[in-house]
Amino acid sequence: MCIQKNMKIAFNRRENNPTIGPYIFQERLIKYLEKRGVDIVHNAGRYHDLQFVNISGIDPEAKHWGSKTVLRIDGIYHDSTTNCRGQNVEISNTYHNVDAIVFQCEFSRKMLYKHFGKSHKAKYETVIHNGVGSSFSPQGEKIDYGFEHTLIMSGKWSWPSKRLSQMIRCFVSLNRKDLGLVVLGNVKNPVIHPQIKYIGFVSPAKLPIYYRSADIMVHMAYTDWCPNSVVEGLVSGLPVITTHNGGVPELIQGCGIVIKNEPDYNLEFLNHSKLPELNVDLMNESIDIILHKREDFIRPRPDLSIESCGEQYLNFFNKVLAG
């Protein structure tokens, strides 16, 4: 695909925490766009054709230069125990004032439509799943976790909706001597168990080694959007067990098992501290099915590469600028 000559894109970099998903993905996308010849403008005070916006809002320089604005969005705050309506005001203002929108998954689009309606201004919208680089692969260096079979979980565990506590309780209830559980990401007050290993924060560069050394990824977050960890796991050759709610099932495409652990989520605000427990029998059955013939759940996932993702973004940017 040809890109608009000398395309200049300014990235709204108000999110600068290198340990969280949006920042990590943004850095991956920037590197790919630069590789494809896009001029990345790190100071919105310079001329740019298009401003890549996050939920924090539009940089005023976009109006100064007359540049198009594209919002990449996962979802909204929806924990009923917090002031989520107040938290969502800035997101809503941004959503309704950009020229185009990239949703991370179809679930994201449904959630935004439910609570905000369609954007008042956006002429174009699309869904683009996250992508990862070639370092994520089933082949390469591995480590020995010391278990016969290893489940792995990865995420930002400060969010109750990730259901870390429920998964730990589920794992302990499985009472299987052939299984170990590895948890990536910082965990407060971890439950100590001889078959659970807490690794803590792992830099993106080192993640492939940890993923490809496990047998199955478990991601039972109640309402996740398009988590980098699941994309990374799938590309690393990990079958994924997940719940049917949220955006993760869109990623699986036969490379794992989707469990109907609870009723369908109705897109309303809900108490994230009172989410359903995990069904131990369903989890046990899913693990056995995958371990019995694991190769049936593993295949190359070029659709989740940063090349595929980046080309989709370029195509969409061209469309927005042409319109």
mmCIF file with all atom_site columns, N, CA and C in Angstrom, residues 33 37 41 64 101 114 120 134 150 164 168 198 226 260 315 321:
data_model
loop_
_atom_site.group_PDB
_atom_site.id
_atom_site.type_symbol
_atom_site.label_atom_id
_atom_site.label_alt_id
_atom_site.label_comp_id
_atom_site.label_asym_id
_atom_site.label_entity_id
_atom_site.label_seq_id
_atom_site.pdbx_PDB_ins_code
_atom_site.Cartn_x
_atom_site.Cartn_y
_atom_site.Cartn_z
_atom_site.occupancy
_atom_site.B_iso_or_equiv
_atom_site.pdbx_formal_charge
_atom_site.auth_seq_id
_atom_site.auth_comp_id
_atom_site.auth_asym_id
_atom_site.auth_atom_id
_atom_site.pdbx_PDB_model_num
ATOM 1  N N  . LEU A 1 33  ? 5.528   2.744   11.954 1.00 0.00 ? 33  LEU A N  1
ATOM 2  C CA . LEU A 1 33  ? 5.219   3.847   11.046 1.00 0.00 ? 33  LEU A CA 1
ATOM 3  C C  . LEU A 1 33  ? 6.492   4.532   10.568 1.00 0.00 ? 33  LEU A C  1
ATOM 4  N N  . GLY A 1 37  ? 8.234   5.051   6.659  1.00 0.00 ? 37  GLY A N  1
ATOM 5  C CA . GLY A 1 37  ? 8.508   6.359   6.080  1.00 0.00 ? 37  GLY A CA 1
ATOM 6  C C  . GLY A 1 37  ? 7.632   7.487   6.562  1.00 0.00 ? 37  GLY A C  1
ATOM 7  N N  . VAL A 1 41  ? 5.822   13.333  14.382 1.00 0.00 ? 41  VAL A N  1
ATOM 8  C CA . VAL A 1 41  ? 6.034   14.652  14.970 1.00 0.00 ? 41  VAL A CA 1
ATOM 9  C C  . VAL A 1 41  ? 5.828   14.540  16.476 1.00 0.00 ? 41  VAL A C  1
ATOM 10 N N  . HIS A 1 64  ? -4.891  24.626  15.276 1.00 0.00 ? 64  HIS A N  1
ATOM 11 C CA . HIS A 1 64  ? -3.995  25.633  14.699 1.00 0.00 ? 64  HIS A CA 1
ATOM 12 C C  . HIS A 1 64  ? -3.541  25.228  13.306 1.00 0.00 ? 64  HIS A C  1
ATOM 13 N N  . ILE A 1 101 ? -12.273 7.552   14.394 1.00 0.00 ? 101 ILE A N  1
ATOM 14 C CA . ILE A 1 101 ? -12.098 6.737   15.598 1.00 0.00 ? 101 ILE A CA 1
ATOM 15 C C  . ILE A 1 101 ? -11.630 5.342   15.222 1.00 0.00 ? 101 ILE A C  1
ATOM 16 N N  . LYS A 1 114 ? -23.284 2.238   23.380 1.00 0.00 ? 114 LYS A N  1
ATOM 17 C CA . LYS A 1 114 ? -24.267 2.087   24.455 1.00 0.00 ? 114 LYS A CA 1
ATOM 18 C C  . LYS A 1 114 ? -24.319 3.320   25.340 1.00 0.00 ? 114 LYS A C  1
ATOM 19 N N  . HIS A 1 120 ? -20.489 12.503  17.464 1.00 0.00 ? 120 HIS A N  1
ATOM 20 C CA . HIS A 1 120 ? -21.175 13.607  16.797 1.00 0.00 ? 120 HIS A CA 1
ATOM 21 C C  . HIS A 1 120 ? -20.422 14.091  15.554 1.00 0.00 ? 120 HIS A C  1
ATOM 22 N N  . SER A 1 134 ? 8.045   -9.207  15.791 1.00 0.00 ? 134 SER A N  1
ATOM 23 C CA . SER A 1 134 ? 8.493   -10.564 15.486 1.00 0.00 ? 134 SER A CA 1
ATOM 24 C C  . SER A 1 134 ? 9.226   -11.235 16.642 1.00 0.00 ? 134 SER A C  1
ATOM 25 N N  . THR A 1 150 ? 2.496   -25.665 32.643 1.00 0.00 ? 150 THR A N  1
ATOM 26 C CA . THR A 1 150 ? 2.463   -24.314 33.212 1.00 0.00 ? 150 THR A CA 1
ATOM 27 C C  . THR A 1 150 ? 1.368   -23.460 32.591 1.00 0.00 ? 150 THR A C  1
ATOM 28 N N  . LEU A 1 164 ? -7.860  -11.373 39.137 1.00 0.00 ? 164 LEU A N  1
ATOM 29 C CA . LEU A 1 164 ? -6.706  -12.131 39.603 1.00 0.00 ? 164 LEU A CA 1
ATOM 30 C C  . LEU A 1 164 ? -7.066  -12.988 40.815 1.00 0.00 ? 164 LEU A C  1
ATOM 31 N N  . ILE A 1 168 ? -6.753  -17.067 41.150 1.00 0.00 ? 168 ILE A N  1
ATOM 32 C CA . ILE A 1 168 ? -5.909  -17.723 42.143 1.00 0.00 ? 168 ILE A CA 1
ATOM 33 C C  . ILE A 1 168 ? -6.740  -18.740 42.934 1.00 0.00 ? 168 ILE A C  1
ATOM 34 N N  . TYR A 1 198 ? 5.198   -15.863 41.314 1.00 0.00 ? 198 TYR A N  1
ATOM 35 C CA . TYR A 1 198 ? 4.940   -14.461 40.981 1.00 0.00 ? 198 TYR A CA 1
ATOM 36 C C  . TYR A 1 198 ? 6.240   -13.863 40.455 1.00 0.00 ? 198 TYR A C  1
ATOM 37 N N  . CYS A 1 226 ? -8.880  -5.220  24.264 1.00 0.00 ? 226 CYS A N  1
ATOM 38 C CA . CYS A 1 226 ? -7.945  -5.942  23.388 1.00 0.00 ? 226 CYS A CA 1
ATOM 39 C C  . CYS A 1 226 ? -6.581  -5.938  24.071 1.00 0.00 ? 226 CYS A C  1
ATOM 40 N N  . LYS A 1 260 ? -18.027 -20.042 28.808 1.00 0.00 ? 260 LYS A N  1
ATOM 41 C CA . LYS A 1 260 ? -19.177 -19.249 29.246 1.00 0.00 ? 260 LYS A CA 1
ATOM 42 C C  . LYS A 1 260 ? -19.272 -19.411 30.753 1.00 0.00 ? 260 LYS A C  1
ATOM 43 N N  . ASN A 1 315 ? -3.647  2.546   6.179  1.00 0.00 ? 315 ASN A N  1
ATOM 44 C CA . ASN A 1 315 ? -4.764  2.588   5.243  1.00 0.00 ? 315 ASN A CA 1
ATOM 45 C C  . ASN A 1 315 ? -5.865  3.500   5.761  1.00 0.00 ? 315 ASN A C  1
ATOM 46 N N  . LEU A 1 321 ? -7.324  11.294  5.668  1.00 0.00 ? 321 LEU A N  1
ATOM 47 C CA . LEU A 1 321 ? -6.709  12.477  5.050  1.00 0.00 ? 321 LEU A CA 1
ATOM 48 C C  . LEU A 1 321 ? -7.278  12.760  3.660  1.00 0.00 ? 321 LEU A C  1
#
